[in-house]
Amino acid sequence: MNIRAGWTPERQAQLEALGDPSLVGARVSVEHRGAYGLAGCAVETARLAGRFRRADAGVDWPAVGDWVAVRPEGATGGSGVIHHVLPRAGLLERKRPGANRAQAVAANVDVVFVVTTAERPPNLRRVERTLAVAAAGGARPVIVLNKVDLAADADGDLRALASVAGGARCLGCSAATGAGVDGLRGELPAGTTGALLGPSGAGKSSLVNALLGDQRLATGTVRLTDAKGRHTTTRRELIELPGGAWLIDTPGVRELGLWQAGEGIDQTFDDVTALAAACRFRDCTHRGEPGCAVASALAAGDLDEGRYASFEKLRREEAFQERQQDPRAAAASRGRSKAIHKQQRARRRVDPKLRDD
Ligand code: GDP
Ligand code: ZN
């Protein structure tokens, strides 16, 4: 196994800059009650250094997919202590259901597979929401229509999905027959990280297994011990694929409440934002002002009403969430997401492979 896939010279430099030769680099493969499973080094399990727990620490706790600096301990070195989270290329997050806080879904994700099922007509509104969350997390979305073996009209479904994709690729596949799975694999060159998001039952776990092929048994479980000494055996959520890419399976992520997703919404609805930019008034609310390009497009049928209503709904949800949020946390989170987007745009400029076309 190429345990260093994704460990770039940049990350090596970040580790060395910490100036502590006893620290090694590793990647978080699962988290449970403050206990962590690691991949990419000899240290299999770890707990957090005390500095993370101080109330005034102001540092992010590690999430699945994070690269961390860990100090091996004990005679065997099989466990250790996480001392730092290395800078993130992106962070997928959602609003924690029932709370006014962010919940990290996964860090350093390059590609989000937005998984839908061909068993019934695709839920385009749900797809748009997922696209916005992916974009807000700095990831490139790819829409996946799974279960094409059961489809009544796969081409029609793919056309409908393409109409809301905002330029994201749309791929049909079947985890059951293996059709199209190579297309998904092609989106994940060695060293990159993919994650699967979609409603339960769409076939995410089946797709993980299809992508793993014969490696399925090698992914295994990890035995974790939390701070209170409780033991659990948990399935790893970060899996290394045979080709050297990583895949993050996020079981239990059903609801995708928006968290700091303004930029992600604008990116997902770039057709609507382009129209809005052409309105006569800069602060046009598109509710009857003269010279409103959005209203004209709706009247002419160039902009789908369902899509526009979806844009409005997500924007309202985002605005509501921001108003509810503690202003200091909001500012910090906005700063973080701005920095990530700036980085992302710069990278797209230099690397044509990362363009969303
Ligand atoms: P998840 O909840 O998104 O992880 O979905 P699962 O992977 O557990 O799949 C849900 C059900 O759909 C299971 O019974 C799978 O066997 C079935 N399934 C998954 N992918 C396909 C597919 O491509 N074709 C067919 N016919 N069934 C599938
Ligand atoms: Zn307008």
Coordinates of C-alpha atoms and ligand atoms in Angstrom, one line a residue:
M1 CA 0.0 0.0 0.0
N2 CA 1.3 3.4 -0.9
I3 CA 0.8 4.9 2.5
R4 CA 2.1 8.3 1.5
A5 CA -0.4 9.0 -1.3
G6 CA -1.4 12.7 -0.9
W7 CA 1.5 13.5 1.4
T8 CA 2.9 16.3 -0.7
P9 CA 6.2 18.2 -0.3
E10 CA 4.1 21.1 0.9
R11 CA 2.7 19.1 3.8
Q12 CA 6.2 17.7 4.5
A13 CA 7.4 21.3 4.8
Q14 CA 4.4 22.2 7.0
L15 CA 5.4 19.4 9.3
E16 CA 9.0 20.3 9.4
A17 CA 8.1 24.0 10.1
L18 CA 6.7 22.8 13.5
G19 CA 10.3 22.3 14.5
D20 CA 9.8 19.1 16.4
P21 CA 11.5 16.0 14.9
S22 CA 9.5 13.7 17.2
L23 CA 6.3 14.5 15.2
V24 CA 5.2 12.4 12.2
G25 CA 2.5 13.1 9.6
A26 CA -0.7 11.0 9.5
R27 CA -4.2 11.3 8.2
V28 CA -7.4 11.0 10.3
S29 CA -9.4 8.0 9.1
V30 CA -12.1 8.0 11.7
E31 CA -13.1 9.9 14.9
H32 CA -15.2 8.6 17.8
R33 CA -15.7 10.5 21.1
G34 CA -12.4 12.3 20.8
A35 CA -10.5 9.1 19.9
Y36 CA -8.9 9.0 16.4
G37 CA -8.0 6.3 13.9
L38 CA -5.1 7.3 11.7
A39 CA -3.8 6.2 8.3
G40 CA -0.5 6.8 6.5
C41 CA 1.9 6.0 9.3
A42 CA 2.7 3.4 11.9
V43 CA 0.6 5.2 14.5
E44 CA -2.9 3.5 14.3
T45 CA -4.8 5.3 17.0
A46 CA -4.4 8.7 18.8
R47 CA -5.9 11.0 21.2
L48 CA -5.7 14.8 21.3
A49 CA -3.1 16.9 23.0
G50 CA -4.4 19.0 25.9
R51 CA -4.0 22.3 24.0
F52 CA -7.0 21.4 21.8
R53 CA -9.3 21.2 24.9
R54 CA -8.5 24.5 26.4
A55 CA -11.5 26.8 26.1
D56 CA -9.5 29.7 24.7
A57 CA -7.5 27.5 22.3
G58 CA -9.4 28.7 19.3
V59 CA -8.0 25.8 17.2
D60 CA -10.1 23.4 15.1
W61 CA -10.3 19.8 16.2
P62 CA -9.2 17.3 13.6
A63 CA -11.9 16.0 11.2
V64 CA -11.8 12.8 9.0
G65 CA -9.5 13.6 6.2
D66 CA -7.3 16.0 8.1
W67 CA -3.5 15.6 7.9
V68 CA -2.1 15.9 11.4
A69 CA 1.2 16.0 13.3
V70 CA 1.2 13.1 15.8
R71 CA 3.8 12.0 18.4
P72 CA 4.1 8.2 18.7
E73 CA 4.2 6.9 22.3
G74 CA 4.5 3.7 24.1
A75 CA 6.8 0.8 23.4
T76 CA 5.2 -0.2 20.1
G77 CA 4.5 3.2 18.8
G78 CA 1.1 2.0 17.7
S79 CA -0.7 4.8 19.4
G80 CA 0.1 8.5 19.8
V81 CA -1.0 12.0 20.5
I82 CA -2.2 14.5 17.9
H83 CA -0.5 17.9 18.4
H84 CA -1.4 19.9 15.3
V85 CA -3.8 19.9 12.4
L86 CA -1.9 20.8 9.2
P87 CA -3.5 23.6 7.1
R88 CA -6.6 22.4 5.2
A89 CA -7.2 22.7 1.5
G90 CA -10.9 22.7 2.2
L91 CA -13.5 21.6 4.8
L92 CA -16.9 20.2 4.1
E93 CA -19.2 21.2 6.9
R94 CA -22.9 21.3 7.6
K95 CA -25.1 22.8 10.3
R96 CA -25.2 20.3 13.1
P97 CA -28.9 19.1 13.1
G98 CA -30.8 20.7 15.9
A99 CA -27.9 23.0 17.0
N100 CA -26.5 26.3 15.9
R101 CA -23.0 25.0 15.3
A102 CA -20.9 23.8 12.5
Q103 CA -20.2 20.1 12.1
A104 CA -17.2 19.1 10.1
V105 CA -18.1 16.4 7.6
A106 CA -14.6 15.9 6.0
A107 CA -11.4 17.8 5.4
N108 CA -9.2 18.1 2.3
V109 CA -11.8 16.7 -0.1
D110 CA -11.0 17.3 -3.8
V111 CA -14.0 15.7 -5.4
V112 CA -17.6 15.3 -4.0
F113 CA -19.7 12.7 -5.6
V114 CA -23.3 13.9 -5.4
V115 CA -25.0 10.5 -5.5
T116 CA -28.5 10.1 -6.7
T117 CA -30.5 7.0 -7.6
A118 CA -32.2 6.3 -11.0
E119 CA -35.0 4.4 -9.2
R120 CA -37.1 7.6 -9.4
P121 CA -36.9 11.0 -11.0
P122 CA -33.9 12.9 -9.5
N123 CA -34.6 15.3 -6.7
L124 CA -33.0 18.3 -8.3
R125 CA -33.5 20.6 -5.3
R126 CA -31.6 18.2 -3.1
V127 CA -28.8 18.0 -5.7
E128 CA -28.5 21.8 -5.7
R129 CA -28.2 21.9 -2.0
T130 CA -25.5 19.2 -2.0
L131 CA -23.6 21.0 -4.8
A132 CA -23.6 24.2 -2.7
V133 CA -22.3 22.4 0.3
A134 CA -19.5 20.8 -1.8
A135 CA -18.5 24.1 -3.4
A136 CA -18.5 25.9 0.0
G137 CA -16.1 23.2 1.2
G138 CA -13.7 23.9 -1.6
A139 CA -14.4 20.6 -3.5
R140 CA -15.2 20.0 -7.1
P141 CA -18.6 18.3 -7.4
V142 CA -19.4 15.4 -9.7
I143 CA -23.0 14.3 -10.0
V144 CA -23.5 10.5 -10.0
L145 CA -26.7 8.8 -11.2
N146 CA -26.4 5.4 -9.6
K147 CA -28.6 2.3 -10.2
V148 CA -28.8 2.9 -14.0
D149 CA -29.6 -0.8 -14.2
L150 CA -33.0 0.1 -12.7
A151 CA -33.6 3.3 -14.7
A152 CA -36.7 4.0 -16.6
D153 CA -35.0 6.8 -18.5
A154 CA -31.4 7.3 -17.6
D155 CA -30.7 9.7 -20.4
G156 CA -33.6 11.9 -19.4
D157 CA -32.4 11.8 -15.7
L158 CA -28.9 12.8 -16.8
R159 CA -30.3 15.7 -18.9
A160 CA -32.3 16.9 -15.9
L161 CA -29.3 16.6 -13.6
A162 CA -27.1 18.5 -16.2
S163 CA -29.6 21.3 -16.2
V164 CA -28.8 22.1 -12.5
A165 CA -25.1 20.9 -12.5
G166 CA -23.7 24.4 -13.0
G167 CA -21.0 22.8 -15.2
A168 CA -20.3 19.8 -12.9
R169 CA -19.8 16.5 -14.7
C170 CA -22.8 14.1 -14.6
L171 CA -22.0 10.4 -14.7
G172 CA -24.3 7.4 -14.8
C173 CA -23.3 4.1 -13.2
S174 CA -24.4 1.0 -11.5
A175 CA -22.7 -0.3 -8.3
A176 CA -24.6 -3.6 -8.9
T177 CA -23.3 -4.3 -12.5
G178 CA -20.2 -2.3 -12.4
A179 CA -21.2 -0.2 -15.4
G180 CA -19.7 3.3 -15.4
V181 CA -17.7 2.7 -12.2
D182 CA -14.5 3.3 -14.1
G183 CA -15.8 6.7 -14.9
L184 CA -15.9 7.5 -11.2
R185 CA -12.5 6.1 -10.7
G186 CA -11.2 8.4 -13.5
E187 CA -12.2 11.4 -11.4
L188 CA -9.8 10.4 -8.6
P189 CA -6.2 10.4 -9.7
A190 CA -3.6 9.1 -7.2
G191 CA -3.2 11.3 -4.2
T192 CA -6.6 13.0 -4.5
T193 CA -9.5 12.5 -2.1
G194 CA -13.2 11.9 -2.9
A195 CA -16.2 11.9 -0.7
L196 CA -19.8 10.6 -1.3
L197 CA -22.8 12.6 -0.4
G198 CA -26.4 11.6 -1.0
P199 CA -29.6 10.3 0.6
S200 CA -29.4 6.9 2.3
G201 CA -30.3 4.1 0.0
A202 CA -28.8 5.8 -3.1
G203 CA -26.0 3.3 -3.1
K204 CA -23.0 5.1 -1.5
S205 CA -21.7 2.1 0.4
S206 CA -22.2 -0.1 -2.6
L207 CA -20.2 2.4 -4.7
V208 CA -17.4 2.4 -2.2
N209 CA -17.2 -1.4 -2.4
A210 CA -17.4 -1.3 -6.2
L211 CA -14.5 1.2 -6.3
L212 CA -12.5 -1.0 -3.9
G213 CA -13.0 -4.1 -5.9
D214 CA -10.8 -6.9 -4.4
Q215 CA -9.4 -4.6 -1.8
R216 CA -12.6 -4.6 0.1
L217 CA -11.4 -6.7 3.0
A218 CA -8.3 -4.7 3.5
T219 CA -10.1 -1.6 4.7
G220 CA -10.9 -3.1 8.1
T221 CA -11.9 -1.7 11.4
V222 CA -10.0 0.1 14.1
R223 CA -10.3 -0.3 17.8
L224 CA -10.4 3.0 19.6
T225 CA -10.2 4.0 23.2
D226 CA -11.7 7.4 24.2
A227 CA -10.6 9.7 27.0
K228 CA -12.8 7.9 29.5
G229 CA -11.2 4.6 28.7
R230 CA -14.3 3.2 26.8
H231 CA -13.5 0.9 23.9
T232 CA -15.2 0.8 20.5
T233 CA -14.5 -0.9 17.3
T234 CA -15.4 1.4 14.4
R235 CA -15.2 1.1 10.7
R236 CA -12.7 3.4 9.0
E237 CA -14.4 6.2 7.1
L238 CA -11.3 7.1 5.1
I239 CA -10.3 4.4 2.7
E240 CA -7.4 4.2 0.4
L241 CA -8.3 3.0 -3.1
P242 CA -6.1 0.6 -5.1
G243 CA -5.0 3.4 -7.5
G244 CA -3.6 5.6 -4.7
A245 CA -6.6 7.9 -4.2
W246 CA -8.6 8.3 -1.0
L247 CA -12.3 7.9 -0.5
I248 CA -14.3 9.2 2.4
D249 CA -17.5 7.5 3.2
T250 CA -19.7 9.6 5.5
P251 CA -22.3 7.3 7.0
G252 CA -25.1 9.1 8.8
V253 CA -24.8 12.4 7.0
R254 CA -28.4 12.7 5.9
E255 CA -29.4 16.2 6.6
L256 CA -27.2 18.8 4.9
G257 CA -28.0 22.1 6.7
L258 CA -26.1 25.0 5.2
W259 CA -23.2 26.5 7.2
Q260 CA -21.3 29.4 5.7
A261 CA -22.3 28.4 2.3
G262 CA -22.9 31.8 0.6
E263 CA -20.0 31.4 -1.8
G264 CA -21.0 27.8 -2.5
I265 CA -24.6 28.9 -3.4
D266 CA -23.3 31.6 -5.7
Q267 CA -21.0 29.1 -7.4
T268 CA -23.7 26.5 -7.8
F269 CA -26.2 29.1 -9.2
D270 CA -23.7 31.0 -11.4
D271 CA -26.5 31.3 -14.0
V272 CA -28.7 33.2 -11.6
T273 CA -25.9 35.3 -10.2
A274 CA -24.9 36.3 -13.8
L275 CA -28.5 37.4 -14.5
A276 CA -28.6 39.3 -11.2
A277 CA -25.5 41.1 -12.2
A278 CA -27.3 42.4 -15.3
C279 CA -30.2 43.9 -13.3
R280 CA -30.5 47.7 -13.6
F281 CA -30.2 48.2 -9.8
R282 CA -27.2 46.7 -8.0
D283 CA -29.4 45.9 -5.0
C284 CA -32.3 44.5 -7.1
T285 CA -34.4 42.1 -5.1
H286 CA -36.0 40.7 -8.4
R287 CA -39.4 41.4 -7.0
G288 CA -40.8 43.8 -9.7
E289 CA -38.1 46.4 -10.0
P290 CA -37.7 47.9 -13.5
G291 CA -34.9 46.5 -15.6
C292 CA -34.7 43.3 -13.7
A293 CA -32.8 40.7 -15.8
V294 CA -33.9 37.8 -13.5
A295 CA -37.7 38.6 -14.0
S296 CA -37.2 38.9 -17.7
A297 CA -35.4 35.5 -17.8
L298 CA -38.2 33.9 -15.8
A299 CA -40.9 35.4 -18.0
A300 CA -39.1 34.3 -21.1
G301 CA -38.6 30.8 -19.7
D302 CA -34.8 31.1 -19.9
L303 CA -34.6 30.6 -16.1
D304 CA -36.6 27.7 -14.6
E305 CA -38.9 28.8 -11.8
G306 CA -38.2 25.8 -9.7
R307 CA -34.5 26.5 -9.9
Y308 CA -34.9 30.1 -9.0
A309 CA -37.2 29.2 -6.1
S310 CA -34.5 26.8 -4.9
F311 CA -31.8 29.5 -5.1
E312 CA -34.0 31.9 -3.1
K313 CA -34.7 29.2 -0.5
L314 CA -31.1 28.3 0.0
R315 CA -30.1 32.0 0.2
R316 CA -32.8 32.5 2.9
E317 CA -31.6 29.5 4.9
E318 CA -28.0 30.8 4.7
A319 CA -29.0 34.3 5.7
F320 CA -31.0 32.9 8.7
Q321 CA -28.2 30.7 9.8
E322 CA -25.7 33.7 9.7
R323 CA -28.1 35.8 11.7
Q324 CA -28.4 33.1 14.4
Q325 CA -24.7 32.6 14.6
D326 CA -22.4 34.1 17.2
P327 CA -20.8 37.0 15.2
R328 CA -17.3 36.2 16.3
A329 CA -17.6 32.6 15.2
A330 CA -19.2 33.7 11.9
A331 CA -16.3 36.1 11.2
A332 CA -13.7 33.4 11.9
S333 CA -15.5 30.9 9.7
R334 CA -16.0 33.4 6.9
G335 CA -12.3 34.3 7.0
R336 CA -11.4 30.6 6.7
S337 CA -13.8 29.9 3.8
K338 CA -12.6 33.1 2.0
A339 CA -9.0 32.0 2.3
I340 CA -9.8 28.5 1.0
H341 CA -11.8 29.9 -1.9
K342 CA -9.0 32.3 -2.8
Q343 CA -6.5 29.4 -2.7
Q344 CA -8.9 27.3 -4.8
R345 CA -9.4 29.9 -7.5
A346 CA -5.6 30.4 -7.7
R347 CA -5.1 26.7 -8.1
R348 CA -7.8 26.5 -10.8
R349 CA -6.0 29.2 -12.7
V350 CA -2.7 27.3 -12.8
D351 CA -4.0 23.8 -13.1
P352 CA -6.4 23.3 -16.0
K353 CA -7.2 19.8 -14.7
L354 CA -8.9 21.4 -11.7
R355 CA -11.2 23.5 -13.8
D356 CA -14.9 22.7 -13.4
D357 CA -15.6 22.3 -17.1
Ligands
GDP1 P1 -26.3 3.9 0.9 O1 -27.3 4.1 2.0 O2 -26.3 5.2 0.1 O3 -25.0 3.6 1.4 O4 -26.8 2.8 0.0 P2 -26.4 1.2 -0.1 O5 -25.1 1.1 -0.7 O6 -26.6 0.6 1.3 O7 -27.5 0.7 -1.1 C1 -28.9 0.6 -0.8 C2 -29.5 -0.5 -1.5 O8 -29.4 -0.3 -2.9 C3 -28.8 -1.9 -1.3 O9 -29.8 -2.9 -1.2 C4 -27.9 -2.1 -2.5 O10 -27.7 -3.4 -2.8 C5 -28.8 -1.5 -3.6 N1 -27.9 -0.9 -4.7 C6 -26.9 -0.1 -4.6 N2 -26.4 0.3 -5.8 C7 -27.2 -0.4 -6.7 C8 -27.2 -0.4 -8.1 O11 -26.4 0.2 -8.8 N3 -28.2 -1.2 -8.7 C9 -29.1 -1.8 -8.0 N4 -30.0 -2.5 -8.6 N5 -29.1 -1.8 -6.6 C10 -28.1 -1.1 -6.0
ZN2 ZN -33.4 41.8 -10.6

